[in-house]
Short mmCIF file of C-alpha atoms in Angstrom, two decimals:
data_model
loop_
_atom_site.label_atom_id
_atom_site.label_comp_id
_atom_site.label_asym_id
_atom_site.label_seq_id
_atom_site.Cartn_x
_atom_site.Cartn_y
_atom_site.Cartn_z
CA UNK O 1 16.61 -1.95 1.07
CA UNK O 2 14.44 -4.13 3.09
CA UNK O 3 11.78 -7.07 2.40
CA UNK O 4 8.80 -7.65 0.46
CA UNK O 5 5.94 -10.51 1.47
CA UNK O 6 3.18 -11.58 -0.80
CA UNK O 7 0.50 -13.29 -1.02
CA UNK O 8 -1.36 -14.67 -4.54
CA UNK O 9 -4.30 -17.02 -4.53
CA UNK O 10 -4.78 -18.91 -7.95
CA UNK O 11 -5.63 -16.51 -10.11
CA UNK O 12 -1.91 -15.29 -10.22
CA UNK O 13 -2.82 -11.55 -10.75
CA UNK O 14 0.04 -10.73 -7.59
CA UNK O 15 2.54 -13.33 -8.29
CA UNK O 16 2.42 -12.02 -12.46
CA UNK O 17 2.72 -8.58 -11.14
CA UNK O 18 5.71 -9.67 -8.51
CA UNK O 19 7.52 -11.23 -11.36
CA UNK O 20 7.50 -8.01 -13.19
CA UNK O 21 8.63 -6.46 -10.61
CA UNK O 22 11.36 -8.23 -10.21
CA UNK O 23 12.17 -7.31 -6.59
CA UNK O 24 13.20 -10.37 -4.08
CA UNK O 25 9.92 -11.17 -1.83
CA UNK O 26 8.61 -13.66 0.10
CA UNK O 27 5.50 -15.59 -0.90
CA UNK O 28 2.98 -16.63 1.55
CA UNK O 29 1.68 -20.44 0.61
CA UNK O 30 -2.14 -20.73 -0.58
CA UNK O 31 -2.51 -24.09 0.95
CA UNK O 32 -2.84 -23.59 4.97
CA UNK O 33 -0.60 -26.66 5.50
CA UNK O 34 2.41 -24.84 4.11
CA UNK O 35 4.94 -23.49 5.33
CA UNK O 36 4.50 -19.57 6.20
CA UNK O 37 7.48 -17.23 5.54
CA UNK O 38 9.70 -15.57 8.87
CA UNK O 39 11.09 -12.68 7.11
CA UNK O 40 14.20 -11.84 9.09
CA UNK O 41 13.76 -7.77 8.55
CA UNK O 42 11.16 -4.93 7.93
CA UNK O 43 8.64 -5.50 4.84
CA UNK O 44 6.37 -4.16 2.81
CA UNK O 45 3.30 -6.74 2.45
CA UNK O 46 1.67 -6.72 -0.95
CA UNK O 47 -1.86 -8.26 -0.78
CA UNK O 48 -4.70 -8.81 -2.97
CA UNK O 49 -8.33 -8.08 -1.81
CA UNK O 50 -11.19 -10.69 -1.82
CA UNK O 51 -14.39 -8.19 0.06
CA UNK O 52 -18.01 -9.01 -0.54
CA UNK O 53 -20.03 -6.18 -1.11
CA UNK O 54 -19.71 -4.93 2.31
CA UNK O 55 -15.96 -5.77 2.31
CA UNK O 56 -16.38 -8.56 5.03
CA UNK O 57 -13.41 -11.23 4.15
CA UNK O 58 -11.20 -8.80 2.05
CA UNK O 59 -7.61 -9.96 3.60
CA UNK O 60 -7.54 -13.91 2.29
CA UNK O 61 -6.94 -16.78 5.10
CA UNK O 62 -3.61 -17.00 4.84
CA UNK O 63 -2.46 -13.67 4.99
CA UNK O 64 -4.41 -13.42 8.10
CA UNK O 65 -2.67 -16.30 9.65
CA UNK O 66 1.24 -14.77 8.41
CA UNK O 67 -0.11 -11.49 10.67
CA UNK O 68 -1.39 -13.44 13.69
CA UNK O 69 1.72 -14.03 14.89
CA UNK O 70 3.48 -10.76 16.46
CA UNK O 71 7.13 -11.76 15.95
CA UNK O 72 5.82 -11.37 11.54
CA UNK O 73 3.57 -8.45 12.44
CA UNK O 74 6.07 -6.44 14.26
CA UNK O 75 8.42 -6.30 11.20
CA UNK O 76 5.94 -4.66 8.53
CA UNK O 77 6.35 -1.24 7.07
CA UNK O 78 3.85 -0.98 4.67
CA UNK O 79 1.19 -2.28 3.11
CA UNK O 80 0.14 -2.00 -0.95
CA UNK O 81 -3.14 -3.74 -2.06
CA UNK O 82 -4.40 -5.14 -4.85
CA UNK O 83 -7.88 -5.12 -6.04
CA UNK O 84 -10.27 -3.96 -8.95
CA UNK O 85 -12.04 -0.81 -8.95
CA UNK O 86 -15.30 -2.31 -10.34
CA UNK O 87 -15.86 -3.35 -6.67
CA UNK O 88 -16.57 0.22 -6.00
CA UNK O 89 -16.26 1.60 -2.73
CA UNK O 90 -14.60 -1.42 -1.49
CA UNK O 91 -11.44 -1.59 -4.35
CA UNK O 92 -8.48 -2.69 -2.79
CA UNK O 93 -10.21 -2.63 1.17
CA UNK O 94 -7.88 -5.31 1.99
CA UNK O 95 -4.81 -2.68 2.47
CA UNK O 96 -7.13 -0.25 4.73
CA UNK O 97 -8.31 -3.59 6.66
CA UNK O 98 -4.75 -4.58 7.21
CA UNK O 99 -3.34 -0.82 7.96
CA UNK O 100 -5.34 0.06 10.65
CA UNK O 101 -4.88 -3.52 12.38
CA UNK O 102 -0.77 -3.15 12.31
CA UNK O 103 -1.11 0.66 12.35
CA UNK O 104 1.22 0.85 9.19
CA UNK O 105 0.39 3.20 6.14
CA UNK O 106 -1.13 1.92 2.88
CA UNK O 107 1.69 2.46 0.70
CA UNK O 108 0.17 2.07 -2.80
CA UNK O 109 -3.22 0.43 -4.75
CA UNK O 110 -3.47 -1.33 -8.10
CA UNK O 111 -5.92 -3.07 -10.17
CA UNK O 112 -5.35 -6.91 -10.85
CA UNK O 113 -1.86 -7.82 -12.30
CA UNK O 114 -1.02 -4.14 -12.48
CA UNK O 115 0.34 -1.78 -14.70
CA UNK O 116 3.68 -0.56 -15.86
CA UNK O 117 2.78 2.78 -14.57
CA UNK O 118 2.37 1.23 -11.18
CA UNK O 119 5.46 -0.73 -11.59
CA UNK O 120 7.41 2.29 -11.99
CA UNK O 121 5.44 4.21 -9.45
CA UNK O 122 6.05 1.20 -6.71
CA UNK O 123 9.53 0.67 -7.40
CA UNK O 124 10.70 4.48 -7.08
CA UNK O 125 8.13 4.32 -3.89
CA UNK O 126 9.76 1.49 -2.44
CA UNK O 127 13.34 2.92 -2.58
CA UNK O 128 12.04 6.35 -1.06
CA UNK O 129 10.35 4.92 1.65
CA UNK O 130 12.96 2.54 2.60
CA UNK O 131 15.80 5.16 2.45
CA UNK O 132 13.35 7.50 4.74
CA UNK O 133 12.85 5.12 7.19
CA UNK O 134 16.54 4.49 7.62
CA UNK O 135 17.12 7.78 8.32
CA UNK O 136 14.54 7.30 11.23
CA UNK O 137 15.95 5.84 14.44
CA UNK Y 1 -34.00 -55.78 -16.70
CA UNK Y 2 -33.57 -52.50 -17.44
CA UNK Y 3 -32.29 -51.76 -13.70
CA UNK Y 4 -29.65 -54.03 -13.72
CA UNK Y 5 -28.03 -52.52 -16.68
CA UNK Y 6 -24.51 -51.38 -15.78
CA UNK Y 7 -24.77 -47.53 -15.65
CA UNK Y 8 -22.49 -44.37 -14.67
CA UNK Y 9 -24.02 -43.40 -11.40
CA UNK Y 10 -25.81 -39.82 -11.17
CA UNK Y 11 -23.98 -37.85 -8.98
CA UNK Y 12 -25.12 -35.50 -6.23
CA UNK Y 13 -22.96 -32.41 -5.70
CA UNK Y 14 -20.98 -32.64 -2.58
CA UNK Y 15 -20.50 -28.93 -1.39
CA UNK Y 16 -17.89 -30.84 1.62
CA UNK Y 17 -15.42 -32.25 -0.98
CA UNK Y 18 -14.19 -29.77 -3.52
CA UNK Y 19 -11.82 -29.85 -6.01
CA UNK Y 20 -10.91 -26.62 -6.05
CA UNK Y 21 -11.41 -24.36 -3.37
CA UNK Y 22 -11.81 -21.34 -5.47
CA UNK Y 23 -15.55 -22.55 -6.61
CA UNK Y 24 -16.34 -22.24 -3.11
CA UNK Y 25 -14.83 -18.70 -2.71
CA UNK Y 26 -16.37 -17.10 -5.97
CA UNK Y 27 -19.89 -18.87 -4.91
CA UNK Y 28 -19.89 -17.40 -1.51
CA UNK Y 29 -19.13 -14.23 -3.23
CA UNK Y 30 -21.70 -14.31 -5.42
CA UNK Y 31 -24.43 -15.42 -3.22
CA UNK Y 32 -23.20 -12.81 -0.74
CA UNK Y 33 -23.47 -10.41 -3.27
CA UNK Y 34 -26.98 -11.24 -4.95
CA UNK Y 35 -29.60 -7.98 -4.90
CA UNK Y 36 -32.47 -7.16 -7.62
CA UNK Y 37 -33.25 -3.94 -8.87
CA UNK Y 38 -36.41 -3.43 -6.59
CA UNK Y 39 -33.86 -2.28 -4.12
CA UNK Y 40 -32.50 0.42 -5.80
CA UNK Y 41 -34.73 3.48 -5.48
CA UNK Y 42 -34.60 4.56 -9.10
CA UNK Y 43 -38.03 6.53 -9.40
CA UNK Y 44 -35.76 9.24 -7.71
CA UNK Y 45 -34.04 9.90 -11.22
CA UNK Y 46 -37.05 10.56 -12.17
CA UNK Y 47 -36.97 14.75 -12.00
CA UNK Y 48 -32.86 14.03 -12.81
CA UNK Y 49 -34.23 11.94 -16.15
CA UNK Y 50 -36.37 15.28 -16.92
CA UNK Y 51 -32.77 17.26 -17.03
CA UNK Y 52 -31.54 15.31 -19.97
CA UNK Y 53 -31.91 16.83 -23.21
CA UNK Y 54 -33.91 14.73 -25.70
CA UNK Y 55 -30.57 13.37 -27.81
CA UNK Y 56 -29.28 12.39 -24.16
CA UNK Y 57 -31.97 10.31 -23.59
CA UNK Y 58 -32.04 8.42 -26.69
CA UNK Y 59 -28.74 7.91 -26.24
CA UNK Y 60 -29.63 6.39 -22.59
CA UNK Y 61 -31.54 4.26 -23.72
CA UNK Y 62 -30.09 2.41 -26.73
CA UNK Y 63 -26.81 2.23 -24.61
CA UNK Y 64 -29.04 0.33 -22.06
CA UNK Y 65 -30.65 -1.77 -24.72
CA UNK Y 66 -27.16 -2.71 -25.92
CA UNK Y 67 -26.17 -3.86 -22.74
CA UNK Y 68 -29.68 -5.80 -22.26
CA UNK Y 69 -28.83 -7.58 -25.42
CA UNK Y 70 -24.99 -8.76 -23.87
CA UNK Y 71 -27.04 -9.87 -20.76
CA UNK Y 72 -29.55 -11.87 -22.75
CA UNK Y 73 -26.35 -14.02 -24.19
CA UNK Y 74 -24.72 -14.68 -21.13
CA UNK Y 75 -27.93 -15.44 -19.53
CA UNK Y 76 -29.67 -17.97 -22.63
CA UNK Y 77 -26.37 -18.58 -24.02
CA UNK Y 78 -22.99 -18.13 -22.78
CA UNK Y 79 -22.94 -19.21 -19.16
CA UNK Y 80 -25.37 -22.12 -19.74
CA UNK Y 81 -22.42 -23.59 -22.56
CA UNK Y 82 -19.70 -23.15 -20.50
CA UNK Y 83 -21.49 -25.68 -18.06
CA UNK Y 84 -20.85 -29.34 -20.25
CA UNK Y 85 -17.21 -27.97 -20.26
CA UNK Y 86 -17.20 -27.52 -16.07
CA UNK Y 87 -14.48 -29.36 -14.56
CA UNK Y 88 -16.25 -29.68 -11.13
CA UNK Y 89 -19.92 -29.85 -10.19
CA UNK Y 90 -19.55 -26.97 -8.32
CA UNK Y 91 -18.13 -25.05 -10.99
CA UNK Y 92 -21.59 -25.81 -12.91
CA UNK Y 93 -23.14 -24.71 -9.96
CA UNK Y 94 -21.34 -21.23 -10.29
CA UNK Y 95 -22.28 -20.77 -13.80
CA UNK Y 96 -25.75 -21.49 -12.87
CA UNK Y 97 -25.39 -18.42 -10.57
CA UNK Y 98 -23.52 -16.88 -13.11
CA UNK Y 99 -26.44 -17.45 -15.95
CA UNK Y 100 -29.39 -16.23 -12.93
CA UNK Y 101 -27.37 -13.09 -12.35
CA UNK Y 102 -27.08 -12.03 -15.95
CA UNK Y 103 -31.44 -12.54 -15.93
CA UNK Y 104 -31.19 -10.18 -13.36
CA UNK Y 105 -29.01 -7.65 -15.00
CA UNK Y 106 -31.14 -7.93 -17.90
CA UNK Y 107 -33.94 -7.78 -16.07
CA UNK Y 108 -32.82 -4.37 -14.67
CA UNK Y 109 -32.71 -2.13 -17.54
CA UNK Y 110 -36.27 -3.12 -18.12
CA UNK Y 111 -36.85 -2.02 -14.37
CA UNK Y 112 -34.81 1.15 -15.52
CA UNK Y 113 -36.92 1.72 -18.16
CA UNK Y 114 -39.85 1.21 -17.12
CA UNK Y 115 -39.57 4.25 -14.47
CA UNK Y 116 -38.00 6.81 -16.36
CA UNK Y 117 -38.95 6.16 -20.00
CA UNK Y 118 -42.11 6.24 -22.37
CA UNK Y 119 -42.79 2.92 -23.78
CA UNK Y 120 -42.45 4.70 -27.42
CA UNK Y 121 -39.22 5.56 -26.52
CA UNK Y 122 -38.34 2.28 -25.15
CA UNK Y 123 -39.78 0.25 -27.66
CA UNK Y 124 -37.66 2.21 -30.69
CA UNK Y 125 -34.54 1.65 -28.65
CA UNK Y 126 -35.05 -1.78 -29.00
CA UNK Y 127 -35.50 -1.62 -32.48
CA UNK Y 128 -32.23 -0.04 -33.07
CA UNK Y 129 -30.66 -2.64 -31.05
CA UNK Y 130 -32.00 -5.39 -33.72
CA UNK Y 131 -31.05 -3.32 -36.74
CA UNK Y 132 -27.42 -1.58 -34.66
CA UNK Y 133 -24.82 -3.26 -37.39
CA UNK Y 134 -21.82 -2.84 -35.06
CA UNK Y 135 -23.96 -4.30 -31.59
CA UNK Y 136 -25.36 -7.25 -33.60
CA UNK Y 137 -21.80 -8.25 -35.12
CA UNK Y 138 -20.08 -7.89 -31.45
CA UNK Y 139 -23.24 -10.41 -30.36
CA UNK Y 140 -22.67 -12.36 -32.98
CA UNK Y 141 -19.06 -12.76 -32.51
CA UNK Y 142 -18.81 -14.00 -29.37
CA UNK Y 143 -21.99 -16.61 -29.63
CA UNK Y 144 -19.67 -17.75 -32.81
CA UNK Y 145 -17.63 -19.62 -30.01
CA UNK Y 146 -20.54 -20.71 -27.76
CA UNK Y 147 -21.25 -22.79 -30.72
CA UNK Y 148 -21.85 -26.38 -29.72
CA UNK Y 149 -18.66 -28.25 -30.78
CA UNK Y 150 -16.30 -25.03 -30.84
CA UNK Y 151 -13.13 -25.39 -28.49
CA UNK Y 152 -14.05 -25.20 -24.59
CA UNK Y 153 -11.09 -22.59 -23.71
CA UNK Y 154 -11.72 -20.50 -26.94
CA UNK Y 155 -15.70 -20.16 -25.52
CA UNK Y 156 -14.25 -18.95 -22.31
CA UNK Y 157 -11.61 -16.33 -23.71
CA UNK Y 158 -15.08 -15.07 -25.76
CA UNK Y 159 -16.80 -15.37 -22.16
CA UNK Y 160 -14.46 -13.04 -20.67
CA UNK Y 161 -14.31 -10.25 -23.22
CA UNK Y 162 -18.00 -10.52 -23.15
CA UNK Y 163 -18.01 -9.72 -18.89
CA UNK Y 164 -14.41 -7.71 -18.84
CA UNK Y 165 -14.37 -5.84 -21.92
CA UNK Y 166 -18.23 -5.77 -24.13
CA UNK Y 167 -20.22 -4.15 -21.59
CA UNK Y 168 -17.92 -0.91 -21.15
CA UNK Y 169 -18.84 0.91 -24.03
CA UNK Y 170 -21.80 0.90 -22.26
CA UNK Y 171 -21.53 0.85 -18.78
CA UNK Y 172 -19.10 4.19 -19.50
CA UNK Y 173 -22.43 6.39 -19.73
CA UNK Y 174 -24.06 5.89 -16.66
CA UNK Y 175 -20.76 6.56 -14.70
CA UNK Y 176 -20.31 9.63 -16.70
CA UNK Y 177 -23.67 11.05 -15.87
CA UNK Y 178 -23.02 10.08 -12.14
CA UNK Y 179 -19.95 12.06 -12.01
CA UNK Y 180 -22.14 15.04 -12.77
CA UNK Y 181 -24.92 14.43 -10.37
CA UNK Y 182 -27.31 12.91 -13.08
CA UNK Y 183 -28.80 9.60 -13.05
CA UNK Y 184 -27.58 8.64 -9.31
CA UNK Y 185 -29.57 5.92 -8.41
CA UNK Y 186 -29.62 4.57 -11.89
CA UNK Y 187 -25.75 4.91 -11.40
CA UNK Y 188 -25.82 2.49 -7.88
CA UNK Y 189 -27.81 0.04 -9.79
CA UNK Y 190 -25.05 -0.57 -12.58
CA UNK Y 191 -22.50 -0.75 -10.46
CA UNK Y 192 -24.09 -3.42 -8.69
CA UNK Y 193 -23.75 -5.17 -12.03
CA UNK Y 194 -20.41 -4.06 -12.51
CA UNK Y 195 -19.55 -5.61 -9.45
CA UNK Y 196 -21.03 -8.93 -10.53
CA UNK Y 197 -19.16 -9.00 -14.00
CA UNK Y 198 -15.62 -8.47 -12.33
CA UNK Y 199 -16.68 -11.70 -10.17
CA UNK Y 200 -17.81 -13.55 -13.47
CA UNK Y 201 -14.86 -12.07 -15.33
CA UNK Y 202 -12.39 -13.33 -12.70
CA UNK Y 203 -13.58 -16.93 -12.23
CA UNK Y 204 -13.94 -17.80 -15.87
CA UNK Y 205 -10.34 -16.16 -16.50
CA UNK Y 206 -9.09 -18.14 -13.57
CA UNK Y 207 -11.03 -21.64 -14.76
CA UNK Y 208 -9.34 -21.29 -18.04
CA UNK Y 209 -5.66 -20.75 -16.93
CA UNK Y 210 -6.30 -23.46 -14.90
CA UNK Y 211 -6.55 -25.69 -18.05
CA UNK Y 212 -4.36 -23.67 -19.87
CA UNK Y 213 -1.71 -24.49 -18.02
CA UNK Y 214 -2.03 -28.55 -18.19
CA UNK Y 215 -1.51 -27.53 -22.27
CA UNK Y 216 1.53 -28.41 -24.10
CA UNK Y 217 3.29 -25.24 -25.23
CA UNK Y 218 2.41 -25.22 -28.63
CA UNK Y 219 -1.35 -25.41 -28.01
CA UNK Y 220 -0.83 -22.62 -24.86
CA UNK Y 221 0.34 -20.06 -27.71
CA UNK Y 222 -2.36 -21.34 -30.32
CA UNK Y 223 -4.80 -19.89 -28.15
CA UNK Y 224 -3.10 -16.88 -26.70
CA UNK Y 225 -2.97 -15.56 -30.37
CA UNK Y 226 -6.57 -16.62 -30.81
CA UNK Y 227 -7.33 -14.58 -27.79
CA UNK Y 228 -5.32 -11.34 -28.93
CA UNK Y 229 -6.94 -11.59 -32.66
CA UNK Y 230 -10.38 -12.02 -31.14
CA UNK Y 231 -9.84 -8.95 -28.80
CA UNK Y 232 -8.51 -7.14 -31.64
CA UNK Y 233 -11.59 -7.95 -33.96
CA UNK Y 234 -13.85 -6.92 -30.89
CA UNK Y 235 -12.22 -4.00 -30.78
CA UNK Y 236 -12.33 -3.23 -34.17
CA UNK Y 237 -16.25 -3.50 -33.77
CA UNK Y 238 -16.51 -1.68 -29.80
CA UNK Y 239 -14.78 1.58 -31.45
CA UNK Y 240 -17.39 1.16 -34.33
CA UNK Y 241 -20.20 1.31 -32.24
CA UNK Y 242 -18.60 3.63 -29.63
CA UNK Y 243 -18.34 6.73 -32.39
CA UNK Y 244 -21.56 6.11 -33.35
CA UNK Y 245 -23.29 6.45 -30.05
CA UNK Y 246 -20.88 9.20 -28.64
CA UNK Y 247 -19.81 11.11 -31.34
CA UNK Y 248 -23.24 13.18 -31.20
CA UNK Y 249 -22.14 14.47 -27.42
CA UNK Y 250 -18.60 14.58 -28.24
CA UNK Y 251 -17.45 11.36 -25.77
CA UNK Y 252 -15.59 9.05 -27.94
CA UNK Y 253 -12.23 9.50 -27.11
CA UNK Y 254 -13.28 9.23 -23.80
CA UNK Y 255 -14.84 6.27 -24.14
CA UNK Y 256 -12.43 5.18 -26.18
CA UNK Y 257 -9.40 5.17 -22.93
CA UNK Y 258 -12.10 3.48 -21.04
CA UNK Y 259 -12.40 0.87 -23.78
CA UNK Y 260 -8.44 0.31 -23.78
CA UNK Y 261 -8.37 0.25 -19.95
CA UNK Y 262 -10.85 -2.81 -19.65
CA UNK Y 263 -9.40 -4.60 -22.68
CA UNK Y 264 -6.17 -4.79 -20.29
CA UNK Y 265 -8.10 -5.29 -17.59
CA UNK Y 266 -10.31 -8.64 -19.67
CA UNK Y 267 -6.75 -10.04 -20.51
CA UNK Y 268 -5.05 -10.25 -17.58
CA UNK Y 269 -8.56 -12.32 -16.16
CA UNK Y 270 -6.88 -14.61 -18.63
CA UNK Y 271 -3.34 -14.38 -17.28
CA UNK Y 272 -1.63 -12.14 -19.93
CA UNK Y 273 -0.47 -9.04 -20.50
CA UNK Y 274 -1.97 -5.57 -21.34
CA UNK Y 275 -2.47 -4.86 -25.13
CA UNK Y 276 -2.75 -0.54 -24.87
CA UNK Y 277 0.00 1.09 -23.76
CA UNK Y 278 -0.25 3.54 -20.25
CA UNK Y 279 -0.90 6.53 -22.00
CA UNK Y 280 -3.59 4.77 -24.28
CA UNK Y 281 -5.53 4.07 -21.00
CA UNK Y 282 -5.64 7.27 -19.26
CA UNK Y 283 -9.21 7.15 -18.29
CA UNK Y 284 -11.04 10.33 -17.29
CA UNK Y 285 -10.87 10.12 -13.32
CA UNK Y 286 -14.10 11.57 -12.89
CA UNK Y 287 -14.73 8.42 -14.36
CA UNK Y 288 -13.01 6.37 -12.32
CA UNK Y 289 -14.04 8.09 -8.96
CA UNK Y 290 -17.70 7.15 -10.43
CA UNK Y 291 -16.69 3.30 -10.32
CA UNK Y 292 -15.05 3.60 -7.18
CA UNK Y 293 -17.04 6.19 -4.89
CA UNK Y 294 -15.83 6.29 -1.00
CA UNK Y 295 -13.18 4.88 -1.98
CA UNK Y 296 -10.60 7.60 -1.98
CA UNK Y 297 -7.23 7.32 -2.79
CA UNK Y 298 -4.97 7.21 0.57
CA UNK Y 299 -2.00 5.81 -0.97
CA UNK Y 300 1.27 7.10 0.01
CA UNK Y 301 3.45 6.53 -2.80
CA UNK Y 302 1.41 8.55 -4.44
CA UNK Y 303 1.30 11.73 -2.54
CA UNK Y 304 -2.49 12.94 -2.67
CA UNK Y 305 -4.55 12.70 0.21
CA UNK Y 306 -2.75 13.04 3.44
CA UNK Y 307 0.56 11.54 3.70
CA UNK Y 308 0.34 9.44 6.46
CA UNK Y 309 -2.98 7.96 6.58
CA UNK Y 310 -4.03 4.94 8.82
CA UNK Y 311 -7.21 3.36 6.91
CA UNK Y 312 -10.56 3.97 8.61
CA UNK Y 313 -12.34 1.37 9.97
CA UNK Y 314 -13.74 -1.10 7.44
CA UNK Y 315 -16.36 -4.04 8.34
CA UNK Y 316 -14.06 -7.48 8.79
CA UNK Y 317 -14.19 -10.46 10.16
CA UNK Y 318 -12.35 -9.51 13.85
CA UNK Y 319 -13.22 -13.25 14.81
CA UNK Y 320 -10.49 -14.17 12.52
CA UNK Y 321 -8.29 -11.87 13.61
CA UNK Y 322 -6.47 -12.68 17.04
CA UNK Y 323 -4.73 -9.41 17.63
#
């Protein structure tokens, strides 16, 4: 079992869905003055999305600044995003955004605070893909 | 001398010093976001329109007169209320947008129906929307809170069900013809306001728990039941209405998932927890491929699509980005 890293902004639609979860994670700080996380081993990075209509600005400030720096960026896995389909085309953009700029797959996509479905759904998920990717050297 | 009377200053709104960042955000989003029907090309539904057999039409139309009316609230009514209870001048500043937005959305169906429809038509489907029992109770329901006087949070748990939950019954019909070629452009155009009612939805959910939470505990619960026994009356009223408009093309328990699945969807705005179980909320996915076109599924957990996908390339701010 590895890491997971999140980020929530105010509305607490990630941090209500981490709790029910109930997985140990990492939360990256709203306020830019905070202190960031250093995970210490591979993660998953759950993340909600904040597009305009043309999905400009989808991955939120500080998530941004967690994956500027390599030594963070060279430990994800995975990425599962957040979002709400009744942005259309651009639900949950900020996991295709942050997949093809760290070339990691997007694991998983749910609306708001979730569901239990996708509870159930992410936590068998997780345990797959971490067991597969121990089994790769 | 009146002018040396000892007064509260007026105060200019300061867009440099916020309280609360998040005003910023949603306004940026908003203004980002603004459109008006004139771009939408919707006089090319007009040979789809022609397709629709005369029950289907009727149907059209009252569901968009039924939606006009929820617009007309927010616009006259709801959004202009919540501004004495603003907490920031920028929030006001947001509703403003807010209230403009739901003009336009009103505004729309007009635009809607004045391309495809007769006036006759039109004119009898906003008849029915005076004299609909179940739409004018749901109206009435909500503007029961927007009272003057009534409790600020309980106007913005009504607020929310209005944007998250109110409109589905109706914006459910429009997908549905879109997911079988019908009605396309008339399709883009309510998603457009679709996409403007999650913002609205979001912010005002995200306002209140921000008060909420400086609540003692007793007064936090006080108004999460009032919140589950208003969605629960709402509901009582949406399934009303929904058999009545649906049950003549044989939709309702369609509609009705769809209903459950943005109920969940309007409470968690407000920070709780679902209310319909999973397999109450199984909505149709042609349905939810309508909300969401382009926008197809790559996740991996899953197992549809191909397995190991790497998103395509999306617009983003690379400036930001220094990899």
């Amino acid at each position: 079992m590895s890491g997971l890293v999140y980020y929530s902004s105010g509305s607490g639609n990630t941090a209500r869905f981490m709790a029910q979860l109930g997985l140990p994670a990492q939360r990256i700080p709203i306020r830019m003055d905070d202190p960031v996380p250093m995970p210490d081993r591979p993660y998953v990075l759950i993340c909600p999305t904040y597009a305009d209509g043309e999905g400009r600005g989808a991955v939120a400030k500080p998530v941004i600044r967690f994956l500027n720096d390599p030594a963070r960026r060279a430990l994800i896995r995975g990425v599962i995003a957040s979002g709400n389909r009744n942005f259309g085309a651009t639900y949950a953009c900020a996991g295709e955004v942050i997949a093809s700029k760290c070339n990691v797959p997007v694991l998983y996509r749910f609306e708001l605070a979730g569901t239990e479905t996708d509870l159930a759904r992410i936590r068998a998920g997780l345990e797959k893909f971490w067991g597969a990717l121990c089994l790769t050297p | 001398m009146k002018d040396t009377v000892l007064r509260t200053p007026l105060k200019a709104i300061n867009w440099s010093r916020l309280q609360d960042d998040k005003d910023l955000e949603v306004w940026n989003r908003l203004t980002v976001n603004f459109w008006l029907p004139e771009k939408v090309p919707l006089s090319n539904d007009v040979p789809s329109w022609a397709t629709l057999r005369p029950e289907e039409r009727e149907l059209t139309i009252r569901v968009f007169t039924g939606l006009t009316l929820l617009d007309t609230v927010q616009n006259t009514i709801g959004a202009p209320a919540m501004m004495p209870d603003a907490q920031t001048p920028h929030e006001e500043a947001v509703l403003s947008n807010i209230s403009f937005m739901e003009a336009v959305h009103a505004r729309s169906y007009s635009s809607i129906f004045s391309t495809l429809c007769l006036t006759k038509e039109v004119d009898e489907a906003f008849r029915w929307s005076e004299e609909n029992p179940h739409l004018q109770a749901k109206a009435r329901l909500i503007l029961e809170e927007y009272k003057a006087g009534s409790d600020p949070l309980k106007r913005k748990i009504a607020s929310v069900f209005l944007e998250s939950f109110l409109f589905y019954s109706g914006f459910y019909l429009p997908m549905y013809w879109s997911s079988r070629a019908k009605l396309t452009n008339t399709a883009d155009l309510i998603r457009l306001i679709i996409r403007d009612e999650a913002v609205h939805g979001y912010y005002i959910g995200y306002k209140y728990q921000r008060a909420l939470e400086k609540l003692p505990e007793a007064r936090q619960q006080e108004l999460k039941d009032f919140a589950f026994a208003l969605m629960f009356d709402l509901y009582e009223i949406e399934q009303k209405y929904t058999a009545e408009l649906y049950d003549g093309i044989g939709l309702t328990e369609d509609v009705k998932a769809f209903l459950h699945y943005n109920a969940n969807k309007a409470l968690q705005n407000l920070g709780y927890e679902a209310l319909f179980p999973p397999q109450a909320c199984e909505v149709n996915p042609a349905i939810l491929a309508a909300l969401s076109p382009d926008s197809e599924n790559h996740d991996f957990f899953s197992g549809s699509g191909s397995s190991y996908v790497i998103g395509k390339a999306v617009a983003t701010e690379d400036e930001d980005w220094d990899f």
